[in-house]
Amino acid sequence: MRCTQCDTELIAGKRFCHACGAKTPGECPNCSASVAPEFGFCPDCGTELDAAAKHPQPVPAADPRLRHLPQALADKLRSASGAAGERKRVTVLFCDLAGSTAIAENLDPEVFRD
């Protein structure tokens, strides 16, 4: 079988052309008819094709480690393109106010954080 985009001989069983990246024709999981990548349904039996792509999985819950950060910063960290677990050198500023523990004991934790 040849690629419809670049006419390269396709590798059997692969879903994309190794030369240009175009999606290769597939087959219906129900009747094994040949179907083009853009088909939503099999033209022979009517079976819905690639249903997983049309019905995406739910978005995972927000990372609980970021719950104490301002929303804008948490969103920026989630969208960062760095590799997971990547180590970076950072500078951290810590400030402790005299008597802050006594103040915190009398306030709701969220109010104290704000």
Backbone as a printed PyTorch tensor [residue, N CA C, xyz], in Angstrom:
tensor([[[  0.8470,  -1.1730,   0.0000],
         [  0.0000,   0.0000,   0.0000],
         [  0.8960,   1.2410,   0.0000]],

        [[  0.4520,   2.2750,  -0.7090],
         [  1.2400,   3.4900,  -0.8340],
         [  0.5460,   4.6430,  -0.1060]],

        [[  1.3410,   5.5990,   0.3810],
         [  0.8200,   6.7860,   1.0700],
         [  0.0490,   7.6500,   0.0730]],

        [[ -1.1070,   8.1380,   0.4880],
         [ -1.9190,   8.9860,  -0.3920],
         [ -1.3370,  10.3910,  -0.5280]],

        [[ -0.4560,  10.7930,   0.3860],
         [  0.1300,  12.1350,   0.3510],
         [  1.4330,  12.1910,  -0.4410]],

        [[  2.3580,  11.2560,  -0.1490],
         [  3.7020,  11.3410,  -0.7530],
         [  4.0500,  10.1410,  -1.6400]],

        [[  3.1640,   9.1860,  -1.7680],
         [  3.3290,   8.0050,  -2.6130],
         [  4.4650,   7.0780,  -2.1690]],

        [[  4.8710,   7.1570,  -0.8930],
         [  5.8860,   6.2600,  -0.3450],
         [  5.2390,   4.9200,  -0.0020]],

        [[  5.9780,   3.8300,  -0.1710],
         [  5.4880,   2.5090,   0.2160],
         [  5.3640,   2.4820,   1.7440]],

        [[  4.1730,   2.1800,   2.2390],
         [  3.9090,   2.2070,   3.6840],
         [  4.3970,   0.9380,   4.3660]],

        [[  4.7530,   1.0610,   5.6360],
         [  5.1210,  -0.0850,   6.4520],
         [  3.8250,  -0.7260,   6.9360]],

        [[  3.6750,  -2.0120,   6.7230],
         [  2.4410,  -2.7220,   7.0740],
         [  2.1430,  -2.5980,   8.5650]],

        [[  0.8880,  -2.3160,   8.8820],
         [  0.4300,  -2.2650,  10.2630],
         [  0.6720,  -0.9410,  10.9710]],

        [[  1.3150,   0.0160,  10.3200],
         [  1.5920,   1.3100,  10.9520],
         [  0.4750,   2.2880,  10.6260]],

        [[  0.1660,   3.1890,  11.5600],
         [ -0.9510,   4.1120,  11.4060],
         [ -0.5780,   5.4210,  10.7150]],

        [[  0.7310,   5.7000,  10.5890],
         [  1.1750,   6.9380,   9.9600],
         [  2.3110,   6.6440,   8.9870]],

        [[  2.4020,   7.4640,   7.9490],
         [  3.4650,   7.3270,   6.9570],
         [  4.7980,   7.7050,   7.5910]],

        [[  5.8140,   6.8910,   7.4110],
         [  7.1270,   7.1520,   7.9940],
         [  7.8800,   8.2530,   7.2610]],

        [[  7.4310,   8.6430,   6.0730],
         [  8.1110,   9.6860,   5.2970],
         [  7.5050,  11.0700,   5.5050]],

        [[  6.1670,  11.1630,   5.5170],
         [  5.5360,  12.4850,   5.6110],
         [  4.6490,  12.6570,   6.8360]],

        [[  4.3410,  11.5850,   7.5550],
         [  3.5320,  11.6770,   8.7660],
         [  2.0350,  11.6370,   8.5310]],

        [[  1.5870,  11.4620,   7.2960],
         [  0.1550,  11.4040,   6.9990],
         [ -0.4500,  10.1410,   7.5940]],

        [[ -1.6940,  10.2590,   8.0500],
         [ -2.3870,   9.1010,   8.6010],
         [ -2.7100,   8.1320,   7.4660]],

        [[ -2.4660,   6.8510,   7.7010],
         [ -2.6880,   5.8390,   6.6680],
         [ -4.1310,   5.3440,   6.6960]],

        [[ -4.6230,   4.8380,   5.5720],
         [ -5.9560,   4.2560,   5.5790],
         [ -6.0000,   3.0730,   6.5470]],

        [[ -7.1150,   2.9200,   7.2000],
         [ -7.2480,   1.8230,   8.1530],
         [ -8.3200,   0.8540,   7.7190]],

        [[ -8.7810,   0.0690,   8.6850],
         [ -9.8740,  -0.8440,   8.3680],
         [-10.8900,  -0.7880,   9.4850]],

        [[-12.1150,  -1.0670,   9.1330],
         [-13.2170,  -1.0550,  10.0880],
         [-13.0210,  -2.1870,  11.0870]],

        [[-13.1350,  -1.9070,  12.3940],
         [-12.9650,  -2.9740,  13.3890],
         [-14.1070,  -3.9880,  13.3620]],

        [[-15.2360,  -3.6280,  12.7350],
         [-16.3870,  -4.5160,  12.6970],
         [-16.3890,  -5.4270,  11.4690]],

        [[-16.1690,  -4.8400,  10.2580],
         [-16.2890,  -5.6380,   9.0330],
         [-15.0000,  -5.7140,   8.2210]],

        [[-13.9160,  -5.0850,   8.6850],
         [-12.5980,  -5.0940,   8.0360],
         [-12.5660,  -4.3980,   6.6760]],

        [[-13.5560,  -3.5620,   6.3890],
         [-13.5460,  -2.8070,   5.1300],
         [-12.4770,  -1.7230,   5.2150]],

        [[-11.8870,  -1.3550,   4.0930],
         [-10.8830,  -0.3040,   4.0400],
         [-11.5780,   1.0470,   4.2120]],

        [[-11.0670,   1.8640,   5.1420],
         [-11.6610,   3.1800,   5.4030],
         [-10.5680,   4.2440,   5.4020]],

        [[-10.8860,   5.4170,   4.9070],
         [ -9.9430,   6.5310,   4.8740],
         [ -9.8300,   7.1460,   6.2740]],

        [[ -8.6920,   7.7920,   6.5710],
         [ -8.4930,   8.3670,   7.9030],
         [ -9.5460,   9.3930,   8.3050]],

        [[-10.1080,  10.1150,   7.3260],
         [-11.0830,  11.1660,   7.6680],
         [-12.4980,  10.6360,   7.8820]],

        [[-12.7460,   9.3440,   7.6390],
         [-14.0810,   8.7740,   7.8100],
         [-14.4440,   8.7150,   9.2880]],

        [[-15.6710,   9.1180,   9.6050],
         [-16.1890,   8.9980,  10.9650],
         [-16.9470,   7.7020,  11.1680]],

        [[-17.4610,   7.1540,  10.0570],
         [-18.2330,   5.9130,  10.0990],
         [-17.8240,   5.0280,   8.9320]],

        [[-17.9180,   3.7380,   9.1130],
         [-17.6160,   2.7890,   8.0410],
         [-18.7000,   2.9010,   6.9750]],

        [[-18.3220,   3.0830,   5.6890],
         [-19.3330,   3.1940,   4.6420],
         [-20.0220,   1.8580,   4.3300]],

        [[-19.4530,   0.7320,   4.7790],
         [-20.0500,  -0.5670,   4.5020],
         [-21.0300,  -1.0150,   5.5820]],

        [[-20.6600,  -0.8290,   6.8670],
         [-21.5310,  -1.3420,   7.9380],
         [-22.0550,  -0.2670,   8.8850]],

        [[-21.5260,   0.9690,   8.7920],
         [-22.0270,   2.0640,   9.6230],
         [-21.4290,   2.1540,  11.0090]],

        [[-20.4250,   1.3420,  11.3140],
         [-19.7860,   1.3740,  12.6250],
         [-19.0450,   2.6940,  12.8190]],

        [[-19.2070,   3.3110,  14.0120],
         [-18.4850,   4.5470,  14.3170],
         [-17.0000,   4.2200,  14.4440]],

        [[-16.1750,   5.0060,  13.7630],
         [-14.7310,   4.7970,  13.7710],
         [-14.0600,   5.7850,  14.7100]],

        [[-12.9980,   5.3380,  15.3680],
         [-12.1990,   6.1840,  16.2510],
         [-13.0630,   6.8800,  17.2960]],

        [[-13.9400,   6.1130,  17.9510],
         [-14.8360,   6.6730,  18.9580],
         [-14.0690,   7.2640,  20.1300]],

        [[-12.8780,   6.7380,  20.4360],
         [-12.0970,   7.2530,  21.5650],
         [-11.6910,   8.7010,  21.3360]],

        [[-11.4040,   9.0780,  20.0920],
         [-11.0080,  10.4570,  19.8010],
         [-12.1960,  11.4070,  19.9140]],

        [[-13.3990,  10.9080,  19.6010],
         [-14.5830,  11.7520,  19.6770],
         [-15.0940,  11.8960,  21.1050]],

        [[-14.7420,  10.9650,  21.9790],
         [-15.1850,  10.9710,  23.3680],
         [-13.9520,  10.9610,  24.2670]],

        [[-13.3050,  12.1230,  24.4540],
         [-12.0560,  12.1600,  25.2050],
         [-12.2380,  11.7940,  26.6750]],

        [[-11.1530,  11.3350,  27.2620],
         [-11.1560,  10.9910,  28.6770],
         [-11.2950,  12.2620,  29.5120]],

        [[-11.8600,  12.1580,  30.7350],
         [-11.9890,  13.3400,  31.5790],
         [-10.6230,  13.9220,  31.9340]],

        [[-10.6020,  15.2240,  32.1360],
         [ -9.3670,  15.9140,  32.5030],
         [ -9.0040,  15.5350,  33.9340]],

        [[ -7.7340,  15.1800,  34.2020],
         [ -7.3590,  14.8110,  35.5580],
         [ -7.5180,  15.9820,  36.5220]],

        [[ -7.7460,  15.6520,  37.7840],
         [ -7.9170,  16.6790,  38.8150],
         [ -6.6450,  17.5180,  38.9320]],

        [[ -6.8220,  18.7330,  39.4220],
         [ -5.6830,  19.6370,  39.5930],
         [ -4.6800,  19.0370,  40.5750]],

        [[ -3.4340,  19.3480,  40.3600],
         [ -2.3570,  18.8490,  41.2030],
         [ -2.5110,  19.4090,  42.6230]],

        [[ -2.7160,  18.5680,  43.6380],
         [ -2.9230,  19.0670,  44.9950],
         [ -1.7020,  19.7980,  45.5580]],

        [[ -0.5150,  19.5630,  44.9670],
         [  0.6760,  20.2540,  45.4610],
         [  0.6550,  21.7360,  45.1210]],

        [[ -0.2240,  22.1500,  44.1900],
         [ -0.2710,  23.5420,  43.7640],
         [ -1.4470,  24.2970,  44.3710]],

        [[ -2.1950,  23.6780,  45.2860],
         [ -3.4230,  24.2890,  45.8040],
         [ -3.1740,  25.5460,  46.6280]],

        [[ -2.0080,  25.6960,  47.2090],
         [ -1.7140,  26.8630,  48.0510],
         [ -1.1810,  28.0500,  47.2570]],

        [[ -0.9540,  27.8710,  45.9550],
         [ -0.4120,  28.9410,  45.1210],
         [ -1.5340,  29.7720,  44.5120]],

        [[ -1.2630,  31.0280,  44.1940],
         [ -2.2620,  31.8140,  43.4490],
         [ -2.5960,  31.1130,  42.1410]],

        [[ -3.8490,  31.2150,  41.6950],
         [ -4.3250,  30.4800,  40.5200],
         [ -3.4880,  30.7650,  39.2750]],

        [[ -3.1210,  32.0270,  39.0700],
         [ -2.3540,  32.3780,  37.8700],
         [ -0.9930,  31.6750,  37.8680]],

        [[ -0.3330,  31.6230,  39.0210],
         [  0.9670,  30.9620,  39.1110],
         [  0.8190,  29.4510,  38.9420]],

        [[ -0.2130,  28.8700,  39.5510],
         [ -0.4470,  27.4240,  39.4150],
         [ -0.6990,  27.0560,  37.9520]],

        [[ -1.4860,  27.8740,  37.2300],
         [ -1.7370,  27.6240,  35.8150],
         [ -0.4520,  27.7100,  35.0030]],

        [[  0.3910,  28.6820,  35.3340],
         [  1.6650,  28.8460,  34.6260],
         [  2.5640,  27.6340,  34.8630]],

        [[  2.5990,  27.1240,  36.0820],
         [  3.4220,  25.9530,  36.3870],
         [  2.8930,  24.7130,  35.6740]],

        [[  1.5720,  24.5620,  35.6130],
         [  0.9860,  23.4030,  34.9280],
         [  1.3060,  23.4140,  33.4400]],

        [[  1.3400,  24.6130,  32.8510],
         [  1.5610,  24.6970,  31.4150],
         [  3.0350,  24.7790,  31.0270]],

        [[  3.9330,  24.8000,  32.0140],
         [  5.3660,  24.8850,  31.7180],
         [  5.7880,  23.6900,  30.8780]],

        [[  6.6440,  23.9150,  29.9120],
         [  7.0330,  22.8540,  28.9960],
         [  8.2080,  22.0220,  29.5030]],

        [[  8.7130,  22.2980,  30.6860],
         [  9.8370,  21.5340,  31.2230],
         [  9.4590,  20.0950,  31.4980]],

        [[ 10.4370,  19.2420,  31.5220],
         [ 10.1970,  17.8190,  31.7720],
         [  9.7540,  17.6080,  33.2130]],

        [[  8.8660,  16.6450,  33.4110],
         [  8.4060,  16.3220,  34.7500],
         [  9.5860,  15.8500,  35.5920]],

        [[  9.6960,  16.3570,  36.7800],
         [ 10.7730,  15.9550,  37.6650],
         [ 12.0940,  16.6410,  37.3710]],

        [[ 12.0850,  17.6010,  36.4820],
         [ 13.3160,  18.3090,  36.1310],
         [ 13.7670,  19.1530,  37.3190]],

        [[ 15.0430,  19.1160,  37.6170],
         [ 15.5870,  19.9070,  38.7210],
         [ 16.0410,  21.2590,  38.2120]],

        [[ 15.7030,  22.2870,  38.9620],
         [ 16.0950,  23.6410,  38.5880],
         [ 16.6300,  24.3560,  39.8220]],

        [[ 17.5560,  25.2600,  39.5800],
         [ 18.0770,  26.0910,  40.6630],
         [ 17.1110,  27.2600,  40.8560]],

        [[ 16.6720,  27.4690,  42.0920],
         [ 15.7260,  28.5460,  42.3780],
         [ 16.2040,  29.3530,  43.5800]],

        [[ 15.6840,  30.5420,  43.6920],
         [ 15.9310,  31.3810,  44.8540],
         [ 14.6160,  31.4980,  45.6020]],

        [[ 14.6440,  31.2480,  46.9070],
         [ 13.4320,  31.2970,  47.7140],
         [ 13.6250,  32.3520,  48.7870]],

        [[ 12.6350,  33.2130,  48.9320],
         [ 12.6630,  34.2320,  49.9710],
         [ 11.6730,  33.8160,  51.0390]],

        [[ 12.1500,  33.6830,  52.2670],
         [ 11.2890,  33.3150,  53.3750],
         [ 11.2960,  34.4590,  54.3680]],

        [[ 10.1260,  34.8210,  54.8280],
         [ 10.0180,  35.9300,  55.7610],
         [  9.1610,  35.4800,  56.9320]],

        [[  9.6640,  35.6550,  58.1350],
         [  8.9090,  35.3120,  59.3280],
         [  8.6980,  36.5850,  60.1290]],

        [[  7.4480,  36.9010,  60.3890],
         [  7.1290,  38.1050,  61.1510],
         [  7.1120,  37.7790,  62.6350]],

        [[  7.6680,  38.6530,  63.4320],
         [  7.6610,  38.4550,  64.8810],
         [  6.2150,  38.4170,  65.3650]],

        [[  5.8690,  37.3710,  66.0950],
         [  4.5250,  37.2360,  66.6410],
         [  3.5150,  36.6680,  65.6580]],

        [[  3.9590,  36.2200,  64.5000],
         [  3.0100,  35.7280,  63.4970],
         [  2.3160,  34.4390,  63.9440]],

        [[  2.9970,  33.6170,  64.7210],
         [  2.3830,  32.3750,  65.2000],
         [  1.2050,  32.6810,  66.1160]],

        [[  1.3630,  33.6480,  66.9740],
         [  0.2810,  34.0330,  67.8870],
         [ -0.9090,  34.5930,  67.1070]],

        [[ -0.6280,  35.3690,  66.0820],
         [ -1.6980,  35.9140,  65.2400],
         [ -2.4040,  34.7830,  64.5120]],

        [[ -1.6390,  33.8220,  63.9710],
         [ -2.2030,  32.7150,  63.2050],
         [ -3.1210,  31.8390,  64.0500]],

        [[ -2.8270,  31.7220,  65.3310],
         [ -3.6580,  30.8810,  66.1930],
         [ -5.0730,  31.4200,  66.3190]],

        [[ -5.2480,  32.7200,  66.1560],
         [ -6.5570,  33.3440,  66.3350],
         [ -7.3170,  33.5490,  65.0260]],

        [[ -6.7110,  33.1730,  63.8890],
         [ -7.3490,  33.3940,  62.5950],
         [ -7.6040,  32.0750,  61.8710]],

        [[ -8.5470,  32.1130,  60.9790],
         [ -8.7890,  30.9910,  60.0790],
         [ -7.5320,  30.8550,  59.1950]],

        [[ -7.0650,  29.6360,  58.8940],
         [ -5.8500,  29.4700,  58.0870],
         [ -5.8830,  30.2000,  56.7320]],

        [[ -7.0580,  30.1890,  56.0780],
         [ -7.1460,  30.8690,  54.7800],
         [ -7.0360,  32.3810,  54.9320]],

        [[ -7.6290,  32.9020,  55.9610],
         [ -7.5530,  34.3560,  56.2160],
         [ -6.1070,  34.7190,  56.5280]],

        [[ -5.4330,  33.9190,  57.3470],
         [ -4.0280,  34.1860,  57.6840],
         [ -3.1380,  34.1190,  56.4410]],

        [[ -3.3730,  33.1670,  55.5750],
         [ -2.5860,  33.0510,  54.3480],
         [ -2.7450,  34.2880,  53.4810]],

        [[ -3.9860,  34.7780,  53.3460],
         [ -4.2070,  35.9760,  52.5320],
         [ -3.4860,  37.1800,  53.1250]]])
